[in-house]
Amino acid sequence: MSTFDSDRRDPLLDETVFFKKRDFFETKVRNDSKALEILNSSDDAEQKERVSWDRVVRFLEHSLCGYSGGIDLVKVEGEFTQFIDCLIFHKKSFRHTQLKYWEPDAYQYILWIYSISILLGKKEFILPVVEMISKNPQGEDDPILSIFLARMGVIGFPRQRDESLAFPKSYQHLYDAIKGDGVSPTKAERQESIKQYLKGWYKGMKDCYWYNRHKGQFPTFFGYWAFEAGMVTLLYGLDDSSYRHMLYYPKDLVDHARAQGYDQLFAPELMEQQKHYIVLPGDECSIDGTFLCNLTNDQIILNRGDRAPGPIEDENGNRIFWVSQ
């Protein structure tokens, strides 16, 4: 007979915590009229943005908690889609919003969002989330994000020439698993890197706001998952037999993705035909197309050879870029 203990995917998630957190979310959704009223009528822009982002985080944690608790993956997909809808609504309402990847929580959010999107076969989620990623105002950007974006068909996110990572202690093994070309590192070496990444993953997340939540007095724990390890396994065609038993590895989601053929949906040759381009102000455009600004609702048409217009940053110091649609 199926029980919570037999169905749950995260062994640290207690049944009482799971149902209390799920009930709390459902109650908040039923009573969401106050939050929506603030978003629709309040003149306090900061309050509106704070309320909207609180909804985004709530929907994300709800979908993660569902996966951890062992609910059906079709329902997980539905809950994650609700989160993405909430995120897109927030971005449209507050165009200046950025996930500043040099902050630990934001970096892990980016990895989670893209990893789950790919493992659920949601290619349509990739482009809207690109606009959420902040460009480093000081120079080039984290190579892990640059490599992942390029692998998903988004070209032009500047990459550190010295390959320095935003969080080397946390993500070096992840970088080792995705760097190089199709030959080097070998698949065996990439697999070993993912195994080592999973071994140190939780310790490397100690600066994230949800670290140690399973020890908390209140039902705030939603599970611990290195979804990015699953994304790399799928995208790089790795054999996960040496690490699929390990904590934090989302094996059910990876198995589901493979059974649905999502590895083929994101095959390199297919992504090669569906590219989108990031162009910085002042840089020369390599294609003809329509481009959307990451921080405003401005849309422009650029032809090959045109230089993207400025300014370089907005009034808050956030770097501007243009994304082909």
PDB file of C-alpha atoms in Angstrom:
ATOM      1  CA  MET A   1       0.000   0.000   0.000  1.00  0.00           C
ATOM      2  CA  SER A   2       1.256   3.447  -0.893  1.00  0.00           C
ATOM      3  CA  THR A   3       2.178   5.669   2.071  1.00  0.00           C
ATOM      4  CA  PHE A   4       3.836   9.045   2.451  1.00  0.00           C
ATOM      5  CA  ASP A   5       7.082   7.430   3.608  1.00  0.00           C
ATOM      6  CA  SER A   6       7.170   5.178   0.545  1.00  0.00           C
ATOM      7  CA  ASP A   7       6.183   7.932  -1.917  1.00  0.00           C
ATOM      8  CA  ARG A   8       8.275  10.854  -0.699  1.00  0.00           C
ATOM      9  CA  ARG A   9      11.367  11.644  -2.730  1.00  0.00           C
ATOM     10  CA  ASP A  10      13.258  13.583  -0.059  1.00  0.00           C
ATOM     11  CA  PRO A  11      13.847  11.359   2.994  1.00  0.00           C
ATOM     12  CA  LEU A  12      14.309  14.434   5.198  1.00  0.00           C
ATOM     13  CA  LEU A  13      10.773  15.685   4.516  1.00  0.00           C
ATOM     14  CA  ASP A  14       8.440  14.826   7.389  1.00  0.00           C
ATOM     15  CA  GLU A  15       4.801  14.023   6.596  1.00  0.00           C
ATOM     16  CA  THR A  16       3.483  16.595   9.062  1.00  0.00           C
ATOM     17  CA  VAL A  17       5.738  19.319   7.653  1.00  0.00           C
ATOM     18  CA  PHE A  18       4.700  18.424   4.106  1.00  0.00           C
ATOM     19  CA  PHE A  19       0.972  18.670   4.694  1.00  0.00           C
ATOM     20  CA  LYS A  20       1.222  21.761   6.888  1.00  0.00           C
ATOM     21  CA  LYS A  21       3.262  23.556   4.225  1.00  0.00           C
ATOM     22  CA  ARG A  22       0.867  22.455   1.472  1.00  0.00           C
ATOM     23  CA  ASP A  23      -2.139  23.542   3.552  1.00  0.00           C
ATOM     24  CA  PHE A  24      -0.489  26.902   4.286  1.00  0.00           C
ATOM     25  CA  PHE A  25       0.030  27.480   0.570  1.00  0.00           C
ATOM     26  CA  GLU A  26      -3.549  26.561  -0.308  1.00  0.00           C
ATOM     27  CA  THR A  27      -4.810  28.916   2.390  1.00  0.00           C
ATOM     28  CA  LYS A  28      -2.631  31.740   1.055  1.00  0.00           C
ATOM     29  CA  VAL A  29      -3.883  31.141  -2.493  1.00  0.00           C
ATOM     30  CA  ARG A  30      -7.507  31.150  -1.337  1.00  0.00           C
ATOM     31  CA  ASN A  31      -6.837  34.417   0.482  1.00  0.00           C
ATOM     32  CA  ASP A  32      -4.750  35.909  -2.311  1.00  0.00           C
ATOM     33  CA  SER A  33      -7.335  38.596  -2.993  1.00  0.00           C
ATOM     34  CA  LYS A  34      -5.567  40.981  -0.587  1.00  0.00           C
ATOM     35  CA  ALA A  35      -2.236  40.546  -2.368  1.00  0.00           C
ATOM     36  CA  LEU A  36      -3.868  40.989  -5.771  1.00  0.00           C
ATOM     37  CA  GLU A  37      -5.700  44.063  -4.493  1.00  0.00           C
ATOM     38  CA  ILE A  38      -2.372  45.591  -3.447  1.00  0.00           C
ATOM     39  CA  LEU A  39      -0.878  44.790  -6.844  1.00  0.00           C
ATOM     40  CA  ASN A  40      -3.828  46.346  -8.651  1.00  0.00           C
ATOM     41  CA  SER A  41      -4.479  49.417  -6.555  1.00  0.00           C
ATOM     42  CA  SER A  42      -1.615  50.366  -4.240  1.00  0.00           C
ATOM     43  CA  ASP A  43       0.389  53.486  -5.034  1.00  0.00           C
ATOM     44  CA  ASP A  44       3.366  52.161  -3.051  1.00  0.00           C
ATOM     45  CA  ALA A  45       5.608  50.699  -5.761  1.00  0.00           C
ATOM     46  CA  GLU A  46       7.988  49.061  -3.288  1.00  0.00           C
ATOM     47  CA  GLN A  47       5.141  47.357  -1.450  1.00  0.00           C
ATOM     48  CA  LYS A  48       3.659  46.098  -4.717  1.00  0.00           C
ATOM     49  CA  GLU A  49       6.977  44.659  -5.813  1.00  0.00           C
ATOM     50  CA  ARG A  50       7.558  43.037  -2.415  1.00  0.00           C
ATOM     51  CA  VAL A  51       4.109  41.424  -2.423  1.00  0.00           C
ATOM     52  CA  SER A  52       4.535  40.215  -5.992  1.00  0.00           C
ATOM     53  CA  TRP A  53       7.947  38.656  -5.297  1.00  0.00           C
ATOM     54  CA  ASP A  54       6.600  36.978  -2.169  1.00  0.00           C
ATOM     55  CA  ARG A  55       4.038  35.245  -4.411  1.00  0.00           C
ATOM     56  CA  VAL A  56       6.800  34.143  -6.808  1.00  0.00           C
ATOM     57  CA  VAL A  57       8.818  32.527  -4.000  1.00  0.00           C
ATOM     58  CA  ARG A  58       5.707  30.939  -2.527  1.00  0.00           C
ATOM     59  CA  PHE A  59       4.755  29.291  -5.830  1.00  0.00           C
ATOM     60  CA  LEU A  60       8.318  28.056  -6.380  1.00  0.00           C
ATOM     61  CA  GLU A  61       8.576  26.516  -2.922  1.00  0.00           C
ATOM     62  CA  HIS A  62       5.157  24.918  -3.385  1.00  0.00           C
ATOM     63  CA  SER A  63       6.219  23.162  -6.581  1.00  0.00           C
ATOM     64  CA  LEU A  64       9.502  22.000  -5.026  1.00  0.00           C
ATOM     65  CA  CYS A  65       7.686  20.726  -1.949  1.00  0.00           C
ATOM     66  CA  GLY A  66       5.318  18.755  -4.159  1.00  0.00           C
ATOM     67  CA  TYR A  67       8.195  17.024  -5.902  1.00  0.00           C
ATOM     68  CA  SER A  68       9.882  16.296  -2.568  1.00  0.00           C
ATOM     69  CA  GLY A  69       6.673  14.847  -1.143  1.00  0.00           C
ATOM     70  CA  GLY A  70       6.252  12.413  -3.999  1.00  0.00           C
ATOM     71  CA  ILE A  71       3.245  13.824  -5.836  1.00  0.00           C
ATOM     72  CA  ASP A  72       2.654  12.759  -9.413  1.00  0.00           C
ATOM     73  CA  LEU A  73       5.025  14.399 -11.901  1.00  0.00           C
ATOM     74  CA  VAL A  74       2.135  15.632 -14.031  1.00  0.00           C
ATOM     75  CA  LYS A  75       0.962  17.606 -11.009  1.00  0.00           C
ATOM     76  CA  VAL A  76       4.526  18.788 -10.351  1.00  0.00           C
ATOM     77  CA  GLU A  77       4.588  20.100 -13.921  1.00  0.00           C
ATOM     78  CA  GLY A  78       1.322  21.957 -13.355  1.00  0.00           C
ATOM     79  CA  GLU A  79       2.549  23.549 -10.135  1.00  0.00           C
ATOM     80  CA  PHE A  80       5.869  24.539 -11.698  1.00  0.00           C
ATOM     81  CA  THR A  81       3.998  26.096 -14.627  1.00  0.00           C
ATOM     82  CA  GLN A  82       1.967  28.142 -12.139  1.00  0.00           C
ATOM     83  CA  PHE A  83       5.248  29.370 -10.680  1.00  0.00           C
ATOM     84  CA  ILE A  84       6.582  30.360 -14.120  1.00  0.00           C
ATOM     85  CA  ASP A  85       3.330  32.226 -14.873  1.00  0.00           C
ATOM     86  CA  CYS A  86       3.750  34.072 -11.573  1.00  0.00           C
ATOM     87  CA  LEU A  87       7.396  34.859 -12.368  1.00  0.00           C
ATOM     88  CA  ILE A  88       6.561  36.184 -15.841  1.00  0.00           C
ATOM     89  CA  PHE A  89       3.755  38.316 -14.387  1.00  0.00           C
ATOM     90  CA  HIS A  90       6.216  39.769 -11.878  1.00  0.00           C
ATOM     91  CA  LYS A  91       8.792  40.546 -14.574  1.00  0.00           C
ATOM     92  CA  LYS A  92       6.204  42.236 -16.805  1.00  0.00           C
ATOM     93  CA  SER A  93       5.007  44.333 -13.868  1.00  0.00           C
ATOM     94  CA  PHE A  94       8.511  45.217 -12.629  1.00  0.00           C
ATOM     95  CA  ARG A  95      10.747  45.166 -15.678  1.00  0.00           C
ATOM     96  CA  HIS A  96      13.817  46.255 -13.694  1.00  0.00           C
ATOM     97  CA  THR A  97      13.718  43.005 -11.670  1.00  0.00           C
ATOM     98  CA  GLN A  98      16.905  40.968 -12.028  1.00  0.00           C
ATOM     99  CA  LEU A  99      18.299  37.806 -10.481  1.00  0.00           C
ATOM    100  CA  LYS A 100      21.767  39.004  -9.534  1.00  0.00           C
ATOM    101  CA  TYR A 101      23.671  35.762  -9.900  1.00  0.00           C
ATOM    102  CA  TRP A 102      26.541  36.926  -7.673  1.00  0.00           C
ATOM    103  CA  GLU A 103      24.089  36.477  -4.778  1.00  0.00           C
ATOM    104  CA  PRO A 104      23.876  32.803  -3.621  1.00  0.00           C
ATOM    105  CA  ASP A 105      20.075  32.572  -3.605  1.00  0.00           C
ATOM    106  CA  ALA A 106      19.720  34.165  -7.028  1.00  0.00           C
ATOM    107  CA  TYR A 107      22.364  31.883  -8.537  1.00  0.00           C
ATOM    108  CA  GLN A 108      20.608  28.765  -7.268  1.00  0.00           C
ATOM    109  CA  TYR A 109      17.227  30.112  -8.395  1.00  0.00           C
ATOM    110  CA  ILE A 110      18.564  30.467 -11.931  1.00  0.00           C
ATOM    111  CA  LEU A 111      19.925  26.927 -11.937  1.00  0.00           C
ATOM    112  CA  TRP A 112      16.729  25.489 -10.447  1.00  0.00           C
ATOM    113  CA  ILE A 113      14.449  27.281 -12.887  1.00  0.00           C
ATOM    114  CA  TYR A 114      16.356  26.270 -15.990  1.00  0.00           C
ATOM    115  CA  SER A 115      17.023  22.741 -14.777  1.00  0.00           C
ATOM    116  CA  ILE A 116      13.399  21.973 -13.935  1.00  0.00           C
ATOM    117  CA  SER A 117      12.207  23.634 -17.144  1.00  0.00           C
ATOM    118  CA  ILE A 118      14.454  21.374 -19.216  1.00  0.00           C
ATOM    119  CA  LEU A 119      13.663  18.234 -17.208  1.00  0.00           C
ATOM    120  CA  LEU A 120       9.955  18.950 -17.773  1.00  0.00           C
ATOM    121  CA  GLY A 121      10.505  19.618 -21.477  1.00  0.00           C
ATOM    122  CA  LYS A 122       9.376  23.237 -21.224  1.00  0.00           C
ATOM    123  CA  LYS A 123      11.469  24.858 -23.916  1.00  0.00           C
ATOM    124  CA  GLU A 124       9.102  27.831 -23.984  1.00  0.00           C
ATOM    125  CA  PHE A 125      10.231  28.861 -20.479  1.00  0.00           C
ATOM    126  CA  ILE A 126      13.849  29.487 -21.519  1.00  0.00           C
ATOM    127  CA  LEU A 127      13.569  32.881 -23.211  1.00  0.00           C
ATOM    128  CA  PRO A 128      11.387  34.706 -20.643  1.00  0.00           C
ATOM    129  CA  VAL A 129      13.796  33.727 -17.863  1.00  0.00           C
ATOM    130  CA  VAL A 130      16.831  35.041 -19.805  1.00  0.00           C
ATOM    131  CA  GLU A 131      15.508  38.547 -19.209  1.00  0.00           C
ATOM    132  CA  MET A 132      15.653  37.885 -15.459  1.00  0.00           C
ATOM    133  CA  ILE A 133      19.410  37.199 -15.410  1.00  0.00           C
ATOM    134  CA  SER A 134      21.484  40.191 -14.409  1.00  0.00           C
ATOM    135  CA  LYS A 135      24.539  41.206 -16.381  1.00  0.00           C
ATOM    136  CA  ASN A 136      27.640  41.737 -14.245  1.00  0.00           C
ATOM    137  CA  PRO A 137      28.130  45.528 -14.104  1.00  0.00           C
ATOM    138  CA  GLN A 138      31.853  45.096 -13.361  1.00  0.00           C
ATOM    139  CA  GLY A 139      32.919  42.952 -16.313  1.00  0.00           C
ATOM    140  CA  GLU A 140      32.399  39.551 -17.880  1.00  0.00           C
ATOM    141  CA  ASP A 141      30.127  36.874 -16.460  1.00  0.00           C
ATOM    142  CA  ASP A 142      30.099  33.482 -14.787  1.00  0.00           C
ATOM    143  CA  PRO A 143      31.134  30.807 -17.320  1.00  0.00           C
ATOM    144  CA  ILE A 144      28.683  28.212 -15.991  1.00  0.00           C
ATOM    145  CA  LEU A 145      25.726  30.440 -16.850  1.00  0.00           C
ATOM    146  CA  SER A 146      27.275  31.353 -20.206  1.00  0.00           C
ATOM    147  CA  ILE A 147      27.751  27.671 -21.094  1.00  0.00           C
ATOM    148  CA  PHE A 148      24.245  26.678 -19.991  1.00  0.00           C
ATOM    149  CA  LEU A 149      22.645  29.532 -21.927  1.00  0.00           C
ATOM    150  CA  ALA A 150      24.613  28.656 -25.059  1.00  0.00           C
ATOM    151  CA  ARG A 151      23.616  24.983 -24.675  1.00  0.00           C
ATOM    152  CA  MET A 152      19.985  26.131 -24.525  1.00  0.00           C
ATOM    153  CA  GLY A 153      20.428  28.165 -27.709  1.00  0.00           C
ATOM    154  CA  VAL A 154      20.932  31.602 -26.142  1.00  0.00           C
ATOM    155  CA  ILE A 155      24.149  33.056 -27.530  1.00  0.00           C
ATOM    156  CA  GLY A 156      26.134  36.095 -26.422  1.00  0.00           C
ATOM    157  CA  PHE A 157      26.170  36.166 -22.628  1.00  0.00           C
ATOM    158  CA  PRO A 158      29.718  37.437 -21.980  1.00  0.00           C
ATOM    159  CA  ARG A 159      32.009  34.907 -20.357  1.00  0.00           C
ATOM    160  CA  GLN A 160      34.985  35.393 -18.052  1.00  0.00           C
ATOM    161  CA  ARG A 161      38.131  34.806 -20.070  1.00  0.00           C
ATOM    162  CA  ASP A 162      39.980  33.465 -17.053  1.00  0.00           C
ATOM    163  CA  GLU A 163      37.079  31.065 -16.366  1.00  0.00           C
ATOM    164  CA  SER A 164      36.715  32.327 -12.777  1.00  0.00           C
ATOM    165  CA  LEU A 165      33.438  31.296 -11.171  1.00  0.00           C
ATOM    166  CA  ALA A 166      31.108  33.390  -9.041  1.00  0.00           C
ATOM    167  CA  PHE A 167      31.159  30.635  -6.381  1.00  0.00           C
ATOM    168  CA  PRO A 168      34.122  28.336  -7.062  1.00  0.00           C
ATOM    169  CA  LYS A 169      33.856  26.385  -3.783  1.00  0.00           C
ATOM    170  CA  SER A 170      30.222  25.527  -4.492  1.00  0.00           C
ATOM    171  CA  TYR A 171      30.201  24.991  -8.252  1.00  0.00           C
ATOM    172  CA  GLN A 172      33.678  23.966  -9.432  1.00  0.00           C
ATOM    173  CA  HIS A 173      32.671  20.320  -9.944  1.00  0.00           C
ATOM    174  CA  LEU A 174      29.564  21.410 -11.847  1.00  0.00           C
ATOM    175  CA  TYR A 175      31.751  23.518 -14.117  1.00  0.00           C
ATOM    176  CA  ASP A 176      34.123  20.579 -14.628  1.00  0.00           C
ATOM    177  CA  ALA A 177      31.141  18.527 -15.806  1.00  0.00           C
ATOM    178  CA  ILE A 178      30.088  20.968 -18.550  1.00  0.00           C
ATOM    179  CA  LYS A 179      33.291  22.644 -19.727  1.00  0.00           C
ATOM    180  CA  GLY A 180      35.192  21.668 -22.861  1.00  0.00           C
ATOM    181  CA  ASP A 181      33.826  20.133 -26.035  1.00  0.00           C
ATOM    182  CA  GLY A 182      32.118  16.880 -26.919  1.00  0.00           C
ATOM    183  CA  VAL A 183      35.347  14.910 -26.591  1.00  0.00           C
ATOM    184  CA  SER A 184      37.178  16.387 -23.607  1.00  0.00           C
ATOM    185  CA  PRO A 185      36.408  15.924 -20.779  1.00  0.00           C
ATOM    186  CA  THR A 186      35.191  12.425 -21.509  1.00  0.00           C
ATOM    187  CA  LYS A 187      31.738  11.278 -20.429  1.00  0.00           C
ATOM    188  CA  ALA A 188      33.318   9.224 -17.669  1.00  0.00           C
ATOM    189  CA  GLU A 189      35.119  12.331 -16.379  1.00  0.00           C
ATOM    190  CA  ARG A 190      31.926  14.390 -16.556  1.00  0.00           C
ATOM    191  CA  GLN A 191      30.054  11.689 -14.654  1.00  0.00           C
ATOM    192  CA  GLU A 192      32.726  11.661 -11.949  1.00  0.00           C
ATOM    193  CA  SER A 193      32.462  15.457 -11.684  1.00  0.00           C
ATOM    194  CA  ILE A 194      28.699  15.243 -11.135  1.00  0.00           C
ATOM    195  CA  LYS A 195      29.253  12.562  -8.506  1.00  0.00           C
ATOM    196  CA  GLN A 196      31.721  14.815  -6.679  1.00  0.00           C
ATOM    197  CA  TYR A 197      29.363  17.773  -7.079  1.00  0.00           C
ATOM    198  CA  LEU A 198      26.539  15.848  -5.400  1.00  0.00           C
ATOM    199  CA  LYS A 199      28.840  14.821  -2.551  1.00  0.00           C
ATOM    200  CA  GLY A 200      29.569  18.439  -1.684  1.00  0.00           C
ATOM    201  CA  TRP A 201      26.377  20.082  -2.897  1.00  0.00           C
ATOM    202  CA  TYR A 202      24.575  20.656   0.401  1.00  0.00           C
ATOM    203  CA  LYS A 203      27.662  21.984   2.190  1.00  0.00           C
ATOM    204  CA  GLY A 204      28.211  24.358  -0.737  1.00  0.00           C
ATOM    205  CA  MET A 205      24.710  25.816  -0.274  1.00  0.00           C
ATOM    206  CA  LYS A 206      25.277  27.025   3.303  1.00  0.00           C
ATOM    207  CA  ASP A 207      24.804  30.687   2.307  1.00  0.00           C
ATOM    208  CA  CYS A 208      21.347  30.072   0.794  1.00  0.00           C
ATOM    209  CA  TYR A 209      18.308  31.155   2.803  1.00  0.00           C
ATOM    210  CA  TRP A 210      16.823  27.625   2.920  1.00  0.00           C
ATOM    211  CA  TYR A 211      19.937  25.914   4.279  1.00  0.00           C
ATOM    212  CA  ASN A 212      19.179  23.790   7.379  1.00  0.00           C
ATOM    213  CA  ARG A 213      15.427  24.348   7.052  1.00  0.00           C
ATOM    214  CA  HIS A 214      14.784  20.675   7.770  1.00  0.00           C
ATOM    215  CA  LYS A 215      15.855  21.431  11.347  1.00  0.00           C
ATOM    216  CA  GLY A 216      13.433  24.322  11.776  1.00  0.00           C
ATOM    217  CA  GLN A 217      10.589  24.449  14.267  1.00  0.00           C
ATOM    218  CA  PHE A 218       8.033  25.578  11.671  1.00  0.00           C
ATOM    219  CA  PRO A 219       6.962  23.839   8.422  1.00  0.00           C
ATOM    220  CA  THR A 220       9.113  25.768   5.969  1.00  0.00           C
ATOM    221  CA  PHE A 221      11.211  22.900   4.570  1.00  0.00           C
ATOM    222  CA  PHE A 222      10.484  22.075   0.921  1.00  0.00           C
ATOM    223  CA  GLY A 223      13.277  19.643   0.078  1.00  0.00           C
ATOM    224  CA  TYR A 224      16.906  19.712  -1.011  1.00  0.00           C
ATOM    225  CA  TRP A 225      17.636  19.103  -4.700  1.00  0.00           C
ATOM    226  CA  ALA A 226      20.567  19.656  -7.039  1.00  0.00           C
ATOM    227  CA  PHE A 227      18.286  19.807 -10.081  1.00  0.00           C
ATOM    228  CA  GLU A 228      21.199  21.106 -12.131  1.00  0.00           C
ATOM    229  CA  ALA A 229      22.912  17.711 -11.741  1.00  0.00           C
ATOM    230  CA  GLY A 230      19.876  16.185 -13.428  1.00  0.00           C
ATOM    231  CA  MET A 231      19.918  18.793 -16.186  1.00  0.00           C
ATOM    232  CA  VAL A 232      23.590  18.087 -16.959  1.00  0.00           C
ATOM    233  CA  THR A 233      22.930  14.348 -16.950  1.00  0.00           C
ATOM    234  CA  LEU A 234      20.129  14.795 -19.500  1.00  0.00           C
ATOM    235  CA  LEU A 235      21.765  17.373 -21.754  1.00  0.00           C
ATOM    236  CA  TYR A 236      25.143  15.636 -21.889  1.00  0.00           C
ATOM    237  CA  GLY A 237      23.764  12.119 -22.173  1.00  0.00           C
ATOM    238  CA  LEU A 238      25.527  10.895 -19.032  1.00  0.00           C
ATOM    239  CA  ASP A 239      25.173   7.524 -17.359  1.00  0.00           C
ATOM    240  CA  ASP A 240      23.918   8.281 -13.841  1.00  0.00           C
ATOM    241  CA  SER A 241      24.247   4.725 -12.500  1.00  0.00           C
ATOM    242  CA  SER A 242      27.156   5.691 -10.237  1.00  0.00           C
ATOM    243  CA  TYR A 243      25.294   8.574  -8.545  1.00  0.00           C
ATOM    244  CA  ARG A 244      21.534   8.129  -9.051  1.00  0.00           C
ATOM    245  CA  HIS A 245      21.257   6.726  -5.515  1.00  0.00           C
ATOM    246  CA  MET A 246      22.786   9.837  -3.964  1.00  0.00           C
ATOM    247  CA  LEU A 247      20.939  12.418  -1.897  1.00  0.00           C
ATOM    248  CA  TYR A 248      19.909  15.581  -3.763  1.00  0.00           C
ATOM    249  CA  TYR A 249      19.905  13.903  -7.205  1.00  0.00           C
ATOM    250  CA  PRO A 250      16.405  14.148  -8.797  1.00  0.00           C
ATOM    251  CA  LYS A 251      16.434  10.697 -10.393  1.00  0.00           C
ATOM    252  CA  ASP A 252      12.650  10.502 -10.844  1.00  0.00           C
ATOM    253  CA  LEU A 253      12.647  13.719 -12.850  1.00  0.00           C
ATOM    254  CA  VAL A 254      15.607  12.580 -14.966  1.00  0.00           C
ATOM    255  CA  ASP A 255      13.973   9.208 -15.642  1.00  0.00           C
ATOM    256  CA  HIS A 256      10.739  10.993 -16.596  1.00  0.00           C
ATOM    257  CA  ALA A 257      12.577  13.361 -18.948  1.00  0.00           C
ATOM    258  CA  ARG A 258      14.313  10.497 -20.702  1.00  0.00           C
ATOM    259  CA  ALA A 259      11.105   8.483 -20.978  1.00  0.00           C
ATOM    260  CA  GLN A 260       9.426  11.493 -22.589  1.00  0.00           C
ATOM    261  CA  GLY A 261      12.317  12.046 -25.010  1.00  0.00           C
ATOM    262  CA  TYR A 262      13.174  15.498 -23.690  1.00  0.00           C
ATOM    263  CA  ASP A 263      16.863  14.809 -24.271  1.00  0.00           C
ATOM    264  CA  GLN A 264      16.038  14.852 -27.988  1.00  0.00           C
ATOM    265  CA  LEU A 265      13.946  17.995 -27.575  1.00  0.00           C
ATOM    266  CA  PHE A 266      17.125  19.765 -26.426  1.00  0.00           C
ATOM    267  CA  ALA A 267      19.518  17.950 -28.769  1.00  0.00           C
ATOM    268  CA  PRO A 268      22.429  20.218 -29.851  1.00  0.00           C
ATOM    269  CA  GLU A 269      21.585  19.980 -33.543  1.00  0.00           C
ATOM    270  CA  LEU A 270      18.007  21.066 -32.831  1.00  0.00           C
ATOM    271  CA  MET A 271      19.035  23.942 -30.579  1.00  0.00           C
ATOM    272  CA  GLU A 272      21.446  25.061 -33.296  1.00  0.00           C
ATOM    273  CA  GLN A 273      18.415  25.822 -35.477  1.00  0.00           C
ATOM    274  CA  GLN A 274      16.545  27.740 -32.751  1.00  0.00           C
ATOM    275  CA  LYS A 275      19.077  30.264 -31.513  1.00  0.00           C
ATOM    276  CA  HIS A 276      18.404  33.515 -29.724  1.00  0.00           C
ATOM    277  CA  TYR A 277      21.042  36.201 -29.334  1.00  0.00           C
ATOM    278  CA  ILE A 278      22.023  38.587 -26.557  1.00  0.00           C
ATOM    279  CA  VAL A 279      23.472  41.888 -27.767  1.00  0.00           C
ATOM    280  CA  LEU A 280      24.961  44.531 -25.465  1.00  0.00           C
ATOM    281  CA  PRO A 281      24.563  48.267 -26.185  1.00  0.00           C
ATOM    282  CA  GLY A 282      27.205  49.357 -28.660  1.00  0.00           C
ATOM    283  CA  ASP A 283      27.886  45.835 -29.889  1.00  0.00           C
ATOM    284  CA  GLU A 284      27.366  44.810 -33.484  1.00  0.00           C
ATOM    285  CA  CYS A 285      24.348  42.616 -34.189  1.00  0.00           C
ATOM    286  CA  SER A 286      25.023  39.348 -36.036  1.00  0.00           C
ATOM    287  CA  ILE A 287      21.454  38.695 -37.257  1.00  0.00           C
ATOM    288  CA  ASP A 288      18.344  40.451 -38.534  1.00  0.00           C
ATOM    289  CA  GLY A 289      15.575  40.381 -35.965  1.00  0.00           C
ATOM    290  CA  THR A 290      13.351  41.882 -33.294  1.00  0.00           C
ATOM    291  CA  PHE A 291      15.026  42.450 -29.918  1.00  0.00           C
ATOM    292  CA  LEU A 292      13.510  43.040 -26.469  1.00  0.00           C
ATOM    293  CA  CYS A 293      15.272  45.011 -23.739  1.00  0.00           C
ATOM    294  CA  ASN A 294      15.857  43.071 -20.528  1.00  0.00           C
ATOM    295  CA  LEU A 295      14.976  46.022 -18.262  1.00  0.00           C
ATOM    296  CA  THR A 296      12.246  47.881 -20.151  1.00  0.00           C
ATOM    297  CA  ASN A 297       9.381  47.060 -22.491  1.00  0.00           C
ATOM    298  CA  ASP A 298      11.270  48.561 -25.432  1.00  0.00           C
ATOM    299  CA  GLN A 299      11.410  46.503 -28.618  1.00  0.00           C
ATOM    300  CA  ILE A 300      13.635  47.327 -31.568  1.00  0.00           C
ATOM    301  CA  ILE A 301      14.429  45.892 -34.977  1.00  0.00           C
ATOM    302  CA  LEU A 302      18.106  45.374 -35.729  1.00  0.00           C
ATOM    303  CA  ASN A 303      19.718  44.302 -38.968  1.00  0.00           C
ATOM    304  CA  ARG A 304      22.951  42.403 -39.261  1.00  0.00           C
ATOM    305  CA  GLY A 305      25.802  44.839 -38.682  1.00  0.00           C
ATOM    306  CA  ASP A 306      23.710  47.367 -36.730  1.00  0.00           C
ATOM    307  CA  ARG A 307      24.957  48.400 -33.326  1.00  0.00           C
ATOM    308  CA  ALA A 308      22.548  47.973 -30.424  1.00  0.00           C
ATOM    309  CA  PRO A 309      21.484  51.285 -28.885  1.00  0.00           C
ATOM    310  CA  GLY A 310      22.314  52.477 -25.381  1.00  0.00           C
ATOM    311  CA  PRO A 311      22.380  53.439 -22.602  1.00  0.00           C
ATOM    312  CA  ILE A 312      24.663  50.828 -21.074  1.00  0.00           C
ATOM    313  CA  GLU A 313      22.770  50.725 -17.756  1.00  0.00           C
ATOM    314  CA  ASP A 314      19.596  52.027 -16.129  1.00  0.00           C
ATOM    315  CA  GLU A 315      19.283  54.575 -13.331  1.00  0.00           C
ATOM    316  CA  ASN A 316      19.858  51.834 -10.730  1.00  0.00           C
ATOM    317  CA  GLY A 317      23.144  50.702 -12.257  1.00  0.00           C
ATOM    318  CA  ASN A 318      21.685  47.526 -13.788  1.00  0.00           C
ATOM    319  CA  ARG A 319      23.274  46.557 -17.089  1.00  0.00           C
ATOM    320  CA  ILE A 320      21.058  46.624 -20.172  1.00  0.00           C
ATOM    321  CA  PHE A 321      21.094  44.036 -22.938  1.00  0.00           C
ATOM    322  CA  TRP A 322      18.848  43.094 -25.852  1.00  0.00           C
ATOM    323  CA  VAL A 323      17.471  39.610 -26.533  1.00  0.00           C
ATOM    324  CA  SER A 324      16.332  38.451 -29.975  1.00  0.00           C
ATOM    325  CA  GLN A 325      12.772  37.133 -29.995  1.00  0.00           C
TER     326      GLN A 325
END
